[in-house]
Coordinates of C-alpha atoms in Angstrom, one line a residue:
M1 CA 0.0 0.0 0.0
G2 CA 1.3 3.5 -0.8
A3 CA 2.0 6.2 1.8
R4 CA -0.6 8.3 3.5
V5 CA 0.9 11.8 3.4
E6 CA -0.1 14.9 5.3
V7 CA 1.5 18.2 6.2
A8 CA 1.6 18.7 9.9
S9 CA 3.7 20.4 12.6
L10 CA 6.1 18.6 14.8
P11 CA 6.4 19.5 18.5
T12 CA 9.6 21.4 17.6
G13 CA 7.6 23.8 15.4
L14 CA 8.7 22.3 12.0
R15 CA 5.9 22.1 9.6
T16 CA 6.6 19.3 7.1
A17 CA 5.2 16.4 5.2
I18 CA 4.7 13.2 7.2
Y19 CA 4.5 9.9 5.4
R20 CA 2.9 6.7 6.8
W21 CA 3.1 3.3 5.2
L22 CA 0.7 1.0 7.2
P23 CA 0.2 -2.7 6.9
A24 CA -3.3 -4.1 6.0
G25 CA -3.3 -6.2 9.2
P26 CA -2.0 -5.8 12.8
V27 CA 1.2 -3.7 13.2
K28 CA 4.1 -5.8 14.4
A29 CA 6.3 -2.7 15.1
V30 CA 6.8 0.8 13.8
V31 CA 9.9 1.9 12.0
V32 CA 10.7 5.6 12.1
G33 CA 12.8 6.3 9.0
V34 CA 15.3 9.2 8.6
H35 CA 16.3 10.0 5.0
G36 CA 19.7 11.4 3.9
F37 CA 21.0 14.7 2.7
A38 CA 19.3 16.2 -0.4
E39 CA 16.5 13.5 -0.3
H40 CA 12.9 13.4 0.8
A41 CA 10.8 10.7 2.5
G42 CA 8.9 10.0 -0.7
R43 CA 12.0 8.4 -2.1
Y44 CA 11.4 5.5 0.3
D45 CA 8.0 4.4 -1.1
H46 CA 9.4 1.0 -2.1
V47 CA 10.9 0.6 1.5
G48 CA 7.5 1.5 3.0
R49 CA 5.7 -0.9 0.7
F50 CA 8.2 -3.7 1.4
L51 CA 8.0 -3.3 5.2
S52 CA 4.2 -2.8 5.3
E53 CA 3.7 -6.0 3.3
R54 CA 5.5 -7.8 6.1
G55 CA 3.5 -6.2 8.9
F56 CA 5.7 -3.3 9.8
A57 CA 4.6 0.3 9.7
L58 CA 7.1 2.9 8.3
Y59 CA 6.7 6.5 9.4
M60 CA 9.0 9.3 7.9
Y61 CA 9.0 13.0 7.7
D62 CA 10.8 15.4 5.3
L63 CA 13.8 16.8 7.2
R64 CA 14.2 20.5 7.8
G65 CA 15.3 22.1 4.6
H66 CA 14.3 19.1 2.5
G67 CA 11.4 17.8 0.5
R68 CA 8.1 19.5 1.4
S69 CA 9.2 20.9 4.8
E70 CA 8.2 24.5 5.2
S71 CA 11.7 25.8 5.8
P72 CA 14.4 27.3 3.6
R73 CA 15.7 24.7 1.0
G74 CA 19.0 23.1 2.0
Y75 CA 19.4 25.1 5.1
V76 CA 19.5 24.3 8.8
D77 CA 21.0 26.7 11.3
R78 CA 22.6 23.9 13.3
F79 CA 22.8 20.1 12.9
E80 CA 21.2 19.4 16.2
R81 CA 17.9 20.6 14.8
F82 CA 17.7 17.4 12.8
V83 CA 18.2 15.4 15.9
E84 CA 15.7 17.4 17.9
D85 CA 13.1 17.0 15.2
T86 CA 13.7 13.3 14.9
V87 CA 13.5 12.7 18.7
A88 CA 10.2 14.7 18.8
F89 CA 8.9 12.8 15.7
A90 CA 9.8 9.4 17.2
K91 CA 8.1 10.3 20.5
L92 CA 5.0 11.5 18.6
V93 CA 4.9 8.3 16.6
K94 CA 5.3 6.1 19.7
S95 CA 2.6 8.0 21.5
E96 CA 0.3 7.8 18.5
T97 CA 0.7 4.1 17.8
G98 CA 1.7 2.6 21.2
A99 CA 3.8 0.1 19.2
K100 CA 7.4 -0.9 19.6
T101 CA 9.4 1.7 17.8
L102 CA 12.7 1.4 16.0
L103 CA 14.8 4.0 14.1
L104 CA 16.1 3.5 10.6
G105 CA 18.5 6.0 9.0
H106 CA 20.3 6.3 5.7
S107 CA 23.6 8.3 5.1
M108 CA 23.2 11.6 7.0
G109 CA 20.0 10.1 8.3
G110 CA 22.0 7.3 9.8
L111 CA 24.0 9.8 11.8
I112 CA 20.8 11.6 12.9
A113 CA 19.3 8.2 13.9
V114 CA 22.3 7.3 16.0
L115 CA 22.3 10.6 17.8
A116 CA 18.5 10.4 18.3
A117 CA 18.8 6.8 19.6
A118 CA 21.3 8.0 22.2
E119 CA 18.8 10.5 23.4
L120 CA 15.8 8.2 23.2
G121 CA 17.5 5.3 25.0
G122 CA 15.0 2.7 26.3
E123 CA 12.1 4.4 24.5
L124 CA 13.4 2.5 21.4
A125 CA 13.3 -1.2 20.6
G126 CA 16.2 -0.9 18.1
L127 CA 18.2 1.0 15.5
I128 CA 19.0 0.2 11.9
T129 CA 21.5 2.4 10.1
S130 CA 23.1 2.1 6.7
S131 CA 26.0 4.4 7.4
A132 CA 27.6 6.5 9.9
A133 CA 28.2 5.6 20.2
R134 CA 28.9 4.6 23.0
R135 CA 25.6 5.7 24.6
V136 CA 23.5 3.5 22.2
T137 CA 22.6 0.4 24.1
V138 CA 19.5 -0.7 22.1
P139 CA 19.8 -3.6 19.5
A140 CA 21.4 -2.2 16.4
L141 CA 21.8 -3.3 12.7
V142 CA 24.4 -1.3 10.8
L143 CA 24.3 -1.7 7.0
H144 CA 26.8 -0.4 4.4
G145 CA 27.8 -0.7 0.8
G146 CA 31.3 -2.1 0.4
D147 CA 31.9 0.0 -2.7
D148 CA 30.5 3.2 -1.1
G149 CA 32.6 6.2 -2.3
I150 CA 30.7 8.8 -0.3
V151 CA 31.0 7.3 3.2
L152 CA 33.7 4.7 3.5
P153 CA 32.7 1.3 5.0
Y154 CA 35.4 1.9 7.6
A155 CA 33.0 4.5 9.2
S156 CA 30.3 1.9 9.7
R157 CA 32.9 -0.6 11.1
K158 CA 34.1 2.0 13.6
L159 CA 30.4 2.9 14.5
Y160 CA 29.7 -0.8 15.0
E161 CA 32.7 -1.2 17.3
A162 CA 31.7 1.9 19.3
L163 CA 28.1 0.8 19.9
A164 CA 27.6 -0.2 23.5
S165 CA 24.8 -2.6 22.5
A166 CA 25.4 -6.2 23.3
D167 CA 23.0 -7.1 20.5
K168 CA 24.5 -5.6 17.3
T169 CA 25.0 -6.7 13.7
L170 CA 27.1 -5.3 10.9
K171 CA 26.4 -6.1 7.3
I172 CA 28.7 -4.9 4.5
Y173 CA 27.3 -5.5 1.0
E174 CA 30.5 -5.7 -1.0
S175 CA 29.1 -5.0 -4.4
L176 CA 26.8 -2.1 -3.3
R177 CA 27.6 1.6 -3.3
H178 CA 26.1 4.4 -1.1
E179 CA 22.4 4.0 -2.0
I180 CA 21.8 0.5 -0.7
F181 CA 18.1 1.0 -0.4
N182 CA 17.8 2.1 -4.0
E183 CA 20.3 -0.2 -5.9
V184 CA 19.5 -3.2 -8.0
E185 CA 20.2 -5.6 -5.2
R186 CA 18.0 -3.7 -2.8
E187 CA 15.6 -6.7 -2.3
K188 CA 18.5 -8.5 -0.4
V189 CA 19.1 -5.4 1.8
L190 CA 15.4 -5.0 2.6
S191 CA 15.0 -8.8 3.3
D192 CA 17.9 -8.5 5.8
V193 CA 16.1 -5.5 7.4
A194 CA 12.8 -7.4 7.6
E195 CA 14.5 -10.5 9.0
W196 CA 16.3 -8.4 11.7
L197 CA 13.0 -6.7 12.6
E198 CA 11.3 -10.1 13.0
K199 CA 14.0 -11.1 15.5
H200 CA 13.8 -7.9 17.5
I201 CA 10.1 -7.3 18.1

């Protein structure tokens, strides 16, 4: 099923597009997705459809300065605003759904997700990041393309090593580049995400 999209205000005051991909049946868990730089949440329609077909809801919003957010294009006065917005959004989603909530981030969104997870702590059931934490103790899945020329796989290996979580998994897809959710082999990546989610709900 495609996304339900509405423009709404986050508790931080950001007015932006909010996307919801909901399963037809009961929700196993809710994934809060954070897109990367120069992207928008609508690019993740195939991810939302994939997860919702397997019983997981995906909630995303357009980051400040991106997509349909009502803020200056490509501008944020300080990086922490991304983290503040994401923490507020995750709390809003959790209170709205009452379901187990996990964070998923790609590229810059991966960094935002890690920082937000450190703030949210036990409010989260887990973290999935496709790139780059010692304060992160929730279960974590770190994904990275082995042929990524934008963020080197070394960064995800270092992130993985730094995570304080006792339950952590690192997957490097040797033939993939930076856009692991959008490459030809994306079905393998998404299947790994769904399998990890099944084990952590």
